[in-house]
Amino acid sequence: MAFRNRSFTDIHSLTREEIEFILDKTAIIKAALLKKDRSIYRLADGMDLMAASLFYENSTRTRSSFEIAAKKLGVEVTGFSGIEGTSVKKGESLQHTLDMFRAYLCDAVIMRHPLDGAARFAADYLDIPIFNGGDGKNEHPTQTLLDLFTIREHLGRLDGIDIGMGGDLKYGRTVHSLAIALSKFSNVRLHFFSHPLLKMPQGVLDFLQQNNVDYVEHDSLYGTLGASDIFYQTRVQRERMPDDEEYQKAKDACRITAAHLSAAKETFGLMHPLPINKEYPEVTPDADASPKTIYRQQAGNGLPLRLVLLALSFGLMGTEFRGKSNGVEQRSPSFYTDLLVVKKEQKTEQNLKPIQGSGTVIDHLVPGTARKLMDLLKVEERCDIYRGGTVRRRSNRDELKAMLMIENRRLTDDELRMVAAISPKSRINTITNGEVSRKIELHMPDIIEGIPYLMCTNTGCITRPEHHEHVTAKFIRAGESLLRCYYCNAMMGARELF
Ligand code: CP
């Protein structure tokens, strides 16, 4: 995919070739900015381009560097920094706020939002590029790109490196995105150190394992620094914790001092997305003065990097790119297979009276799911005539299967999709005049959406009803009975959804 009109909402969707192309362009723009060579970077002169900068959360670096980058490029910027004084305070949804900036003919949106998946929602909703400046604890892809640029600048390469990460690995979106990005390079080893309450989420560790990235969870900060070419420190994110107890326990567990830096190798670099907490500093003032800290240079790299991203999306740069892109994932709309209907005498071994007229028999259900399905299908609420039970499989007497018979009812496609998600491999028998007229076997749908009572398990997800953003939950199949939230990337078992 070319870069023109492209949104940058996550790091997953960028290929290694695209990342390297962006970093190469950033090096050119950085040199031009330092020399104030406007002919290289002022690419939007006289083009009447306007970017909306919508920062629902506090920011110094991301917002300022995007805005300065836009101005250097020749793009005007409008919007807000914090929701005080905006109609968000009157309860306006993200969708309606986006509507306004589109109506005012903005050509791009740069945003930071507290809800996971907000940027993905915005990118799907609007037809202009979205730049994710951080969505909840989910991702911060433009930070990750400038982090990669800084690592490459400092070490000269992105393959064959040892990167440590510490502080708040649980809530820190920067470390999640960076770990995912580094998995695209060869022989990268990751070293994690944090308080046990703030460990790297299992979903990220599973991703690294699946992508053959070596990682070690260390129990000593000295050990982690000693094993690392670069250590990426992060602030403990009090604002994302459910209560103060977790913060009080964890806030001092990963503090880097000058002694730590003296023990690290000569070429070592300490990175940090910033800000550092001045009350409980995760990098102490004596360490802050060390030449081994490279986070000021890192933050400065945000300017050329974000200028490049804006220029690419506006089609002002990079139209020559012919490298590999991740295409749009092909998803099959099918979630069942028709089976041959073999006429046979109805067996009564199940001790369940067969349907004599018409109706639906859901068979081969995973035991324990029948009750749940009855609730979801509103069987009792609708006063359906039904029978359900658990029986032994005829083919294997040790195995149990559950079934549910509903008289005078055919299931809709949405209802079938829901049964498929909760109990893949179950079978639906359509009964007409007491006989099976159609039999299908369900399998986990590639995409599950449009089912009103589906709920992502991540309470910070934009689709959760308590946030009142009216974004319908949507899931992508990630394994036999494993799903990934389309918006916030949280992984969950299919049965947790209902
Ligand atoms: N690194 C970063 O996102 O900093 P800000 O919160 O200041 O934007």
Short mmCIF file of C-alpha atoms and ligand atoms in Angstrom, two decimals:
data_model
loop_
_atom_site.label_atom_id
_atom_site.label_comp_id
_atom_site.label_asym_id
_atom_site.label_seq_id
_atom_site.Cartn_x
_atom_site.Cartn_y
_atom_site.Cartn_z
CA MET A 1 0.00 0.00 0.00
CA ALA A 2 1.33 3.41 -0.88
CA PHE A 3 1.54 5.99 1.90
CA ARG A 4 -0.82 8.57 0.43
CA ASN A 5 -3.93 9.06 2.61
CA ARG A 6 -2.58 6.46 5.04
CA SER A 7 -3.49 6.54 8.74
CA PHE A 8 -0.92 5.66 11.39
CA THR A 9 -3.00 4.03 14.12
CA ASP A 10 -0.85 1.06 15.07
CA ILE A 11 2.58 -0.42 14.51
CA HIS A 12 1.28 -3.90 13.59
CA SER A 13 0.25 -2.89 10.10
CA LEU A 14 3.65 -1.48 9.05
CA THR A 15 6.12 -3.80 7.34
CA ARG A 16 9.85 -3.75 7.98
CA GLU A 17 10.39 -2.21 4.53
CA GLU A 18 7.91 0.56 5.25
CA ILE A 19 9.52 1.27 8.63
CA GLU A 20 13.00 1.45 7.10
CA PHE A 21 11.73 3.75 4.35
CA ILE A 22 10.20 6.08 6.97
CA LEU A 23 13.43 6.08 9.01
CA ASP A 24 15.54 6.85 5.92
CA LYS A 25 13.28 9.80 5.07
CA THR A 26 13.48 10.96 8.68
CA ALA A 27 17.28 11.08 8.50
CA ILE A 28 17.07 13.33 5.41
CA ILE A 29 14.49 15.64 6.99
CA LYS A 30 16.40 15.81 10.28
CA ALA A 31 19.52 17.01 8.46
CA ALA A 32 17.48 19.57 6.50
CA LEU A 33 15.77 20.89 9.65
CA LEU A 34 19.12 21.31 11.38
CA LYS A 35 20.41 23.28 8.36
CA LYS A 36 17.07 25.15 8.06
CA ASP A 37 16.93 24.07 4.42
CA ARG A 38 13.24 24.83 3.80
CA SER A 39 13.44 23.63 0.19
CA ILE A 40 13.70 20.06 1.50
CA TYR A 41 10.99 20.07 4.17
CA ARG A 42 8.52 22.88 3.38
CA LEU A 43 6.57 20.69 0.99
CA ALA A 44 3.01 21.96 1.52
CA ASP A 45 3.62 25.63 0.80
CA GLY A 46 0.47 27.27 -0.58
CA MET A 47 -1.57 24.06 -0.52
CA ASP A 48 -4.21 25.16 2.04
CA LEU A 49 -3.87 22.01 4.16
CA MET A 50 -5.24 21.96 7.73
CA ALA A 51 -4.70 19.32 10.43
CA ALA A 52 -6.95 18.99 13.50
CA SER A 53 -4.98 18.29 16.66
CA LEU A 54 -7.41 16.70 19.16
CA PHE A 55 -5.66 15.94 22.44
CA TYR A 56 -8.11 14.56 25.00
CA GLU A 57 -5.18 13.82 27.34
CA ASN A 58 -2.16 15.78 28.50
CA SER A 59 0.88 15.91 26.26
CA THR A 60 3.95 18.04 25.79
CA ARG A 61 6.07 16.19 23.25
CA THR A 62 3.63 14.44 20.95
CA ARG A 63 1.32 17.42 20.50
CA SER A 64 4.05 20.05 20.20
CA SER A 65 6.26 18.06 17.85
CA PHE A 66 3.29 17.23 15.59
CA GLU A 67 2.21 20.86 15.53
CA ILE A 68 5.71 22.19 14.87
CA ALA A 69 6.23 19.52 12.21
CA ALA A 70 2.96 20.52 10.51
CA LYS A 71 3.96 24.19 10.54
CA LYS A 72 7.45 23.45 9.17
CA LEU A 73 5.77 21.46 6.41
CA GLY A 74 3.41 24.33 5.60
CA VAL A 75 0.25 22.75 7.09
CA GLU A 76 -1.98 24.76 9.43
CA VAL A 77 -3.14 23.29 12.74
CA THR A 78 -6.31 23.78 14.79
CA GLY A 79 -7.97 21.86 17.63
CA PHE A 80 -7.66 21.51 21.38
CA SER A 81 -5.18 20.53 24.04
CA GLY A 82 -7.12 18.96 26.88
CA ILE A 83 -10.92 18.77 27.00
CA GLU A 84 -11.42 21.72 29.38
CA GLY A 85 -13.31 24.35 27.43
CA THR A 86 -14.59 21.93 24.77
CA SER A 87 -17.99 20.32 24.27
CA VAL A 88 -16.48 16.99 25.30
CA LYS A 89 -17.17 18.34 28.80
CA LYS A 90 -20.85 18.51 27.85
CA GLY A 91 -20.81 14.79 27.06
CA GLU A 92 -20.11 14.82 23.32
CA SER A 93 -18.97 11.53 21.79
CA LEU A 94 -15.73 11.13 19.86
CA GLN A 95 -17.73 10.46 16.69
CA HIS A 96 -19.58 13.77 16.89
CA THR A 97 -16.39 15.69 17.63
CA LEU A 98 -14.75 14.08 14.59
CA ASP A 99 -17.79 15.04 12.49
CA MET A 100 -17.17 18.69 13.28
CA PHE A 101 -13.53 18.78 12.24
CA ARG A 102 -14.42 16.97 9.02
CA ALA A 103 -17.22 19.49 8.43
CA TYR A 104 -14.67 22.28 8.89
CA LEU A 105 -12.70 20.69 6.02
CA CYS A 106 -9.70 19.48 7.98
CA ASP A 107 -7.41 17.27 5.94
CA ALA A 108 -6.05 15.09 8.78
CA VAL A 109 -6.60 14.39 12.47
CA ILE A 110 -3.83 14.03 15.02
CA MET A 111 -5.32 12.66 18.22
CA ARG A 112 -4.66 11.38 21.71
CA HIS A 113 -7.57 9.75 23.51
CA PRO A 114 -7.95 7.88 26.81
CA LEU A 115 -9.84 4.92 25.32
CA ASP A 116 -8.10 1.93 23.76
CA GLY A 117 -8.99 1.61 20.09
CA ALA A 118 -10.13 5.24 19.68
CA ALA A 119 -7.70 5.89 16.82
CA ARG A 120 -8.74 2.76 14.92
CA PHE A 121 -12.37 3.83 15.25
CA ALA A 122 -11.53 7.32 13.96
CA ALA A 123 -9.56 5.95 11.02
CA ASP A 124 -12.47 3.74 9.97
CA TYR A 125 -15.00 6.49 10.49
CA LEU A 126 -13.30 9.33 8.63
CA ASP A 127 -11.94 9.37 5.08
CA ILE A 128 -8.87 11.44 6.01
CA PRO A 129 -5.61 10.25 7.63
CA ILE A 130 -5.57 9.72 11.41
CA PHE A 131 -2.35 9.97 13.41
CA ASN A 132 -2.56 8.12 16.71
CA GLY A 133 -0.73 10.11 19.38
CA GLY A 134 -1.66 7.46 21.96
CA ASP A 135 -4.96 5.68 22.60
CA GLY A 136 -5.37 4.61 26.23
CA LYS A 137 -2.91 1.87 27.09
CA ASN A 138 -3.11 0.44 23.58
CA GLU A 139 -0.57 1.95 21.14
CA HIS A 140 1.60 4.98 20.44
CA PRO A 141 2.92 4.17 16.96
CA THR A 142 4.54 7.50 16.09
CA GLN A 143 6.50 7.30 19.36
CA THR A 144 7.62 3.82 18.36
CA LEU A 145 8.86 5.00 15.00
CA LEU A 146 10.92 7.77 16.58
CA ASP A 147 12.19 5.22 19.13
CA LEU A 148 13.33 2.93 16.32
CA PHE A 149 14.98 5.89 14.60
CA THR A 150 16.84 6.74 17.83
CA ILE A 151 17.96 3.15 18.40
CA ARG A 152 19.26 2.95 14.82
CA GLU A 153 20.98 6.32 15.18
CA HIS A 154 22.67 5.22 18.42
CA LEU A 155 23.58 1.61 17.57
CA GLY A 156 23.75 1.89 13.78
CA ARG A 157 21.38 -1.07 13.29
CA LEU A 158 18.07 -2.62 14.29
CA ASP A 159 19.06 -6.28 13.83
CA GLY A 160 21.06 -8.26 16.39
CA ILE A 161 20.39 -5.97 19.36
CA ASP A 162 19.55 -6.41 23.04
CA ILE A 163 16.89 -3.99 24.25
CA GLY A 164 15.88 -3.71 27.89
CA MET A 165 12.50 -2.33 28.94
CA GLY A 166 11.43 -1.38 32.41
CA GLY A 167 9.17 0.62 34.68
CA ASP A 168 5.51 0.20 33.81
CA LEU A 169 5.34 -2.64 31.32
CA LYS A 170 1.68 -3.28 32.07
CA TYR A 171 0.08 0.06 31.24
CA GLY A 172 2.88 1.56 29.11
CA ARG A 173 1.62 1.68 25.52
CA THR A 174 5.08 2.74 24.30
CA VAL A 175 6.73 -0.51 25.39
CA HIS A 176 3.90 -2.61 23.91
CA SER A 177 4.29 -0.93 20.53
CA LEU A 178 8.11 -1.02 20.66
CA ALA A 179 8.20 -4.74 21.49
CA ILE A 180 5.86 -5.46 18.57
CA ALA A 181 7.91 -3.26 16.21
CA LEU A 182 11.22 -4.88 17.18
CA SER A 183 9.75 -8.31 16.37
CA LYS A 184 9.94 -7.28 12.71
CA PHE A 185 13.77 -7.26 12.88
CA SER A 186 16.24 -10.18 13.16
CA ASN A 187 17.97 -11.52 16.26
CA VAL A 188 16.44 -9.01 18.62
CA ARG A 189 16.49 -10.03 22.27
CA LEU A 190 14.24 -8.26 24.76
CA HIS A 191 14.95 -7.96 28.49
CA PHE A 192 12.13 -6.97 30.84
CA PHE A 193 12.34 -5.70 34.40
CA SER A 194 9.45 -4.32 36.46
CA HIS A 195 7.58 -4.74 39.71
CA PRO A 196 5.62 -8.02 39.48
CA LEU A 197 2.36 -6.01 39.42
CA LEU A 198 3.49 -4.19 36.29
CA LYS A 199 4.77 -7.06 34.15
CA MET A 200 4.48 -7.13 30.37
CA PRO A 201 0.92 -8.31 29.51
CA GLN A 202 0.58 -11.97 28.57
CA GLY A 203 -0.89 -10.97 25.20
CA VAL A 204 2.37 -9.19 24.23
CA LEU A 205 4.50 -12.11 25.53
CA ASP A 206 2.36 -14.57 23.51
CA PHE A 207 2.84 -12.38 20.44
CA LEU A 208 6.64 -12.39 20.92
CA GLN A 209 6.67 -16.15 21.38
CA GLN A 210 4.60 -16.70 18.25
CA ASN A 211 7.00 -14.48 16.32
CA ASN A 212 10.11 -16.24 17.67
CA VAL A 213 11.43 -13.21 19.54
CA ASP A 214 13.68 -14.13 22.47
CA TYR A 215 12.76 -12.41 25.70
CA VAL A 216 13.84 -12.71 29.33
CA GLU A 217 11.90 -11.49 32.37
CA HIS A 218 14.72 -10.47 34.74
CA ASP A 219 14.60 -10.18 38.53
CA SER A 220 17.50 -7.70 38.84
CA LEU A 221 17.76 -4.20 37.37
CA TYR A 222 21.59 -4.42 37.25
CA GLY A 223 21.26 -7.75 35.41
CA THR A 224 18.82 -6.27 32.90
CA LEU A 225 20.99 -3.22 32.20
CA GLY A 226 24.10 -5.39 31.89
CA ALA A 227 22.41 -7.52 29.22
CA SER A 228 21.12 -4.52 27.23
CA ASP A 229 22.60 -2.29 24.51
CA ILE A 230 19.79 0.14 25.25
CA PHE A 231 17.38 0.28 28.16
CA TYR A 232 13.95 1.82 27.58
CA GLN A 233 12.71 3.16 30.90
CA THR A 234 9.08 4.19 31.44
CA ARG A 235 7.12 6.13 34.05
CA VAL A 236 4.74 4.25 36.34
CA GLN A 237 1.36 5.37 35.02
CA ARG A 238 -0.68 6.22 38.10
CA GLU A 239 -3.45 7.68 35.91
CA ARG A 240 -4.21 4.28 34.35
CA MET A 241 -4.34 2.28 37.58
CA PRO A 242 -7.66 1.37 39.19
CA ASP A 243 -6.49 2.45 42.68
CA ASP A 244 -3.58 3.97 44.56
CA GLU A 245 -2.54 0.68 46.19
CA GLU A 246 -0.96 -0.69 43.00
CA TYR A 247 0.91 2.58 42.49
CA GLN A 248 2.25 2.76 46.06
CA LYS A 249 3.55 -0.80 45.83
CA ALA A 250 5.17 -0.42 42.43
CA LYS A 251 6.35 3.19 42.10
CA ASP A 252 9.92 2.70 43.42
CA ALA A 253 10.65 -0.77 42.03
CA CYS A 254 12.53 0.27 38.89
CA ARG A 255 14.56 3.41 39.54
CA ILE A 256 17.71 4.08 37.54
CA THR A 257 20.58 5.83 39.32
CA ALA A 258 24.02 7.04 38.24
CA ALA A 259 25.46 3.84 39.79
CA HIS A 260 23.35 1.74 37.43
CA LEU A 261 24.55 3.72 34.43
CA SER A 262 28.22 3.52 35.50
CA ALA A 263 27.91 -0.27 35.58
CA ALA A 264 26.38 -0.42 32.08
CA LYS A 265 28.56 -0.91 28.99
CA GLU A 266 30.40 2.08 27.46
CA THR A 267 28.13 2.33 24.41
CA PHE A 268 24.96 1.89 26.46
CA GLY A 269 22.05 4.31 25.89
CA LEU A 270 19.19 5.08 28.27
CA MET A 271 15.97 5.93 26.47
CA HIS A 272 12.65 7.11 27.92
CA PRO A 273 9.53 8.33 26.10
CA LEU A 274 9.25 11.05 28.82
CA PRO A 275 7.97 12.69 30.95
CA ILE A 276 9.88 11.58 34.05
CA ASN A 277 7.95 11.94 37.33
CA LYS A 278 9.79 14.57 39.38
CA GLU A 279 8.34 13.40 42.74
CA TYR A 280 9.22 9.69 42.40
CA PRO A 281 11.77 9.87 39.57
CA GLU A 282 12.27 6.64 37.66
CA VAL A 283 15.57 8.20 36.50
CA THR A 284 17.25 9.98 39.42
CA PRO A 285 18.71 13.51 38.90
CA ASP A 286 22.31 12.21 39.07
CA ALA A 287 21.54 9.67 36.34
CA ASP A 288 19.72 12.34 34.32
CA ALA A 289 23.00 14.22 33.92
CA SER A 290 24.84 11.17 32.54
CA PRO A 291 25.97 11.22 28.87
CA LYS A 292 24.48 7.73 28.64
CA THR A 293 20.98 9.24 28.67
CA ILE A 294 19.81 9.70 25.08
CA TYR A 295 16.18 10.62 25.72
CA ARG A 296 16.56 14.31 24.86
CA GLN A 297 17.88 13.37 21.43
CA GLN A 298 15.09 10.74 21.25
CA ALA A 299 12.34 13.31 21.96
CA GLY A 300 13.91 15.71 19.42
CA ASN A 301 13.65 13.01 16.76
CA GLY A 302 9.86 13.30 17.09
CA LEU A 303 9.98 16.46 14.97
CA PRO A 304 11.51 15.07 11.74
CA LEU A 305 9.74 11.74 12.16
CA ARG A 306 6.27 13.30 12.49
CA LEU A 307 6.98 15.71 9.64
CA VAL A 308 7.76 12.70 7.46
CA LEU A 309 4.54 10.90 8.46
CA LEU A 310 2.43 13.96 7.66
CA ALA A 311 4.23 14.45 4.34
CA LEU A 312 3.77 10.78 3.40
CA SER A 313 0.03 10.80 4.15
CA PHE A 314 -0.50 14.04 2.25
CA GLY A 315 1.30 12.51 -0.73
CA LEU A 316 4.07 15.13 -0.53
CA MET A 317 6.80 12.55 -0.14
CA GLY A 318 7.38 8.83 -0.69
CA THR A 319 5.24 8.29 -3.77
CA GLU A 320 8.21 6.34 -5.19
CA PHE A 321 7.91 3.66 -2.47
CA ARG A 322 7.56 0.20 -4.07
CA GLY A 323 8.40 -1.96 -1.06
CA LYS A 324 6.34 -4.57 0.69
CA SER A 325 3.15 -3.53 2.44
CA ASN A 326 0.64 -5.51 4.44
CA GLY A 327 -2.36 -5.84 2.17
CA VAL A 328 -5.89 -5.61 3.47
CA GLU A 329 -6.53 -8.87 5.31
CA GLN A 330 -8.85 -11.10 3.34
CA ARG A 331 -11.64 -12.33 5.56
CA SER A 332 -14.17 -14.95 4.63
CA PRO A 333 -17.81 -14.06 5.32
CA SER A 334 -18.61 -17.80 5.63
CA PHE A 335 -18.87 -19.39 9.06
CA TYR A 336 -20.57 -22.69 8.31
CA THR A 337 -20.42 -25.71 6.04
CA ASP A 338 -23.51 -27.45 4.69
CA LEU A 339 -23.56 -31.15 5.57
CA LEU A 340 -25.30 -33.93 3.71
CA VAL A 341 -28.67 -34.73 5.26
CA VAL A 342 -28.92 -38.49 5.67
CA LYS A 343 -32.45 -39.65 6.40
CA LYS A 344 -32.46 -41.93 9.42
CA GLU A 345 -34.84 -42.92 12.13
CA GLN A 346 -34.91 -40.51 14.99
CA LYS A 347 -33.01 -41.98 17.94
CA THR A 348 -34.50 -41.61 21.36
CA GLU A 349 -31.38 -42.50 23.32
CA GLN A 350 -30.91 -38.90 24.28
CA ASN A 351 -34.17 -39.07 26.26
CA LEU A 352 -35.14 -35.82 24.58
CA LYS A 353 -38.44 -35.85 22.74
CA PRO A 354 -37.75 -35.00 19.08
CA ILE A 355 -39.44 -32.05 17.37
CA GLN A 356 -42.50 -33.33 15.53
CA GLY A 357 -43.31 -30.19 13.53
CA SER A 358 -40.73 -27.57 12.62
CA GLY A 359 -37.91 -25.98 14.59
CA THR A 360 -34.17 -26.00 15.20
CA VAL A 361 -31.91 -28.50 16.92
CA ILE A 362 -28.51 -27.20 17.98
CA ASP A 363 -26.33 -30.23 18.45
CA HIS A 364 -22.68 -30.95 19.33
CA LEU A 365 -22.59 -27.94 21.64
CA VAL A 366 -19.64 -27.57 23.96
CA PRO A 367 -21.01 -28.81 27.34
CA GLY A 368 -21.82 -25.87 29.59
CA THR A 369 -22.80 -23.54 26.75
CA ALA A 370 -26.49 -24.52 26.34
CA ARG A 371 -27.72 -22.41 29.26
CA LYS A 372 -25.71 -19.41 28.02
CA LEU A 373 -27.11 -19.79 24.53
CA MET A 374 -30.65 -19.99 25.83
CA ASP A 375 -30.13 -16.65 27.54
CA LEU A 376 -28.54 -15.09 24.48
CA LEU A 377 -31.23 -16.41 22.16
CA LYS A 378 -33.84 -15.15 24.67
CA VAL A 379 -35.52 -18.53 24.55
CA GLU A 380 -37.43 -18.08 27.80
CA GLU A 381 -38.16 -14.39 27.27
CA ARG A 382 -39.81 -15.24 23.93
CA CYS A 383 -41.76 -18.14 25.54
CA ASP A 384 -40.20 -20.58 23.04
CA ILE A 385 -40.94 -24.25 23.56
CA TYR A 386 -37.54 -25.81 24.11
CA ARG A 387 -35.74 -28.86 25.45
CA GLY A 388 -32.08 -29.08 26.29
CA GLY A 389 -29.68 -31.52 27.83
CA THR A 390 -26.26 -33.13 27.87
CA VAL A 391 -25.87 -36.58 26.29
CA ARG A 392 -23.05 -39.03 25.54
CA ARG A 393 -21.68 -39.04 22.01
CA ARG A 394 -22.75 -42.15 20.16
CA SER A 395 -19.30 -42.39 18.50
CA ASN A 396 -17.42 -42.07 21.80
CA ARG A 397 -19.35 -42.89 24.96
CA ASP A 398 -16.77 -41.10 27.14
CA GLU A 399 -17.41 -37.76 25.44
CA LEU A 400 -20.31 -35.49 26.28
CA LYS A 401 -22.14 -33.06 24.01
CA ALA A 402 -24.93 -30.67 24.77
CA MET A 403 -27.97 -30.00 22.63
CA LEU A 404 -30.80 -27.53 22.53
CA MET A 405 -34.08 -28.00 20.66
CA ILE A 406 -36.34 -25.04 19.97
CA GLU A 407 -39.74 -25.61 18.43
CA ASN A 408 -41.17 -23.33 15.73
CA ARG A 409 -38.01 -21.24 15.44
CA ARG A 410 -35.36 -20.66 12.76
CA LEU A 411 -32.19 -18.84 13.79
CA THR A 412 -31.17 -15.65 12.00
CA ASP A 413 -27.68 -15.26 10.51
CA ASP A 414 -26.61 -13.07 13.46
CA GLU A 415 -27.87 -15.68 15.91
CA LEU A 416 -26.06 -18.44 14.02
CA ARG A 417 -22.86 -16.37 14.05
CA MET A 418 -23.20 -16.00 17.79
CA VAL A 419 -23.66 -19.76 18.28
CA ALA A 420 -20.61 -20.28 16.04
CA ALA A 421 -18.52 -17.91 18.17
CA ILE A 422 -19.50 -19.42 21.50
CA SER A 423 -19.50 -23.05 20.41
CA PRO A 424 -17.55 -23.59 17.19
CA LYS A 425 -18.11 -26.99 15.57
CA SER A 426 -21.70 -27.20 16.80
CA ARG A 427 -24.31 -28.31 14.26
CA ILE A 428 -27.62 -26.73 13.38
CA ASN A 429 -30.39 -29.00 12.19
CA THR A 430 -33.38 -27.32 10.62
CA ILE A 431 -36.48 -29.47 11.23
CA THR A 432 -39.42 -29.39 8.82
CA ASN A 433 -42.40 -31.71 9.33
CA GLY A 434 -40.46 -33.69 11.92
CA GLU A 435 -37.49 -34.34 9.61
CA VAL A 436 -34.08 -32.74 9.20
CA SER A 437 -34.34 -30.55 6.09
CA ARG A 438 -30.94 -28.86 6.44
CA LYS A 439 -27.81 -29.53 8.50
CA ILE A 440 -24.86 -27.17 8.86
CA GLU A 441 -21.64 -27.30 10.88
CA LEU A 442 -20.54 -24.00 12.34
CA HIS A 443 -17.00 -22.71 12.65
CA MET A 444 -15.54 -19.65 14.32
CA PRO A 445 -16.32 -16.66 12.04
CA ASP A 446 -13.33 -14.65 10.76
CA ILE A 447 -15.11 -11.49 11.91
CA ILE A 448 -17.72 -11.25 14.64
CA GLU A 449 -19.61 -7.99 14.71
CA GLY A 450 -23.08 -6.53 14.84
CA ILE A 451 -24.17 -8.70 17.77
CA PRO A 452 -25.49 -6.19 20.32
CA TYR A 453 -24.59 -8.02 23.53
CA LEU A 454 -20.99 -8.88 22.61
CA MET A 455 -18.54 -7.13 24.90
CA CYS A 456 -14.76 -6.76 24.77
CA THR A 457 -13.19 -7.94 28.04
CA ASN A 458 -10.92 -4.86 28.19
CA THR A 459 -12.76 -2.28 30.31
CA GLY A 460 -10.73 0.51 28.66
CA CYS A 461 -11.91 -0.40 25.15
CA ILE A 462 -13.87 2.22 23.21
CA THR A 463 -16.57 -0.37 22.49
CA ARG A 464 -17.50 -0.87 26.16
CA PRO A 465 -21.03 0.45 26.82
CA GLU A 466 -20.01 2.30 29.99
CA HIS A 467 -17.99 4.75 27.83
CA HIS A 468 -21.14 5.67 25.81
CA GLU A 469 -19.20 6.05 22.55
CA HIS A 470 -21.71 3.84 20.70
CA VAL A 471 -19.02 1.84 18.93
CA THR A 472 -20.18 -1.71 18.25
CA ALA A 473 -17.80 -4.42 19.36
CA LYS A 474 -15.98 -6.26 16.59
CA PHE A 475 -13.64 -9.23 16.86
CA ILE A 476 -11.19 -10.94 14.57
CA ARG A 477 -10.53 -14.67 14.78
CA ALA A 478 -7.03 -15.23 16.17
CA GLY A 479 -7.15 -19.00 16.72
CA GLU A 480 -9.50 -21.98 17.07
CA SER A 481 -11.47 -20.30 19.88
CA LEU A 482 -9.36 -17.18 20.39
CA LEU A 483 -10.45 -13.70 19.35
CA ARG A 484 -8.74 -10.32 19.08
CA CYS A 485 -10.67 -7.10 19.60
CA TYR A 486 -10.57 -5.24 16.28
CA TYR A 487 -10.26 -1.88 18.06
CA CYS A 488 -8.07 -2.38 21.14
CA ASN A 489 -6.24 -5.61 20.16
CA ALA A 490 -7.11 -7.32 23.48
CA MET A 491 -7.02 -11.10 23.12
CA MET A 492 -9.77 -13.23 24.67
CA GLY A 493 -11.35 -16.66 24.55
CA ALA A 494 -14.61 -16.71 22.62
CA ARG A 495 -16.65 -17.74 25.64
CA GLU A 496 -15.43 -14.76 27.71
CA LEU A 497 -17.31 -12.41 25.39
CA PHE A 498 -20.82 -13.19 26.41
N1 CP B 1 6.33 10.59 24.89
C1 CP B 1 5.15 11.23 25.00
O1 CP B 1 4.13 10.76 24.52
O2 CP B 1 5.22 12.42 25.65
P1 CP B 1 4.00 13.39 25.87
O3 CP B 1 3.03 12.68 26.79
O4 CP B 1 4.59 14.62 26.49
O5 CP B 1 3.37 13.65 24.54
#
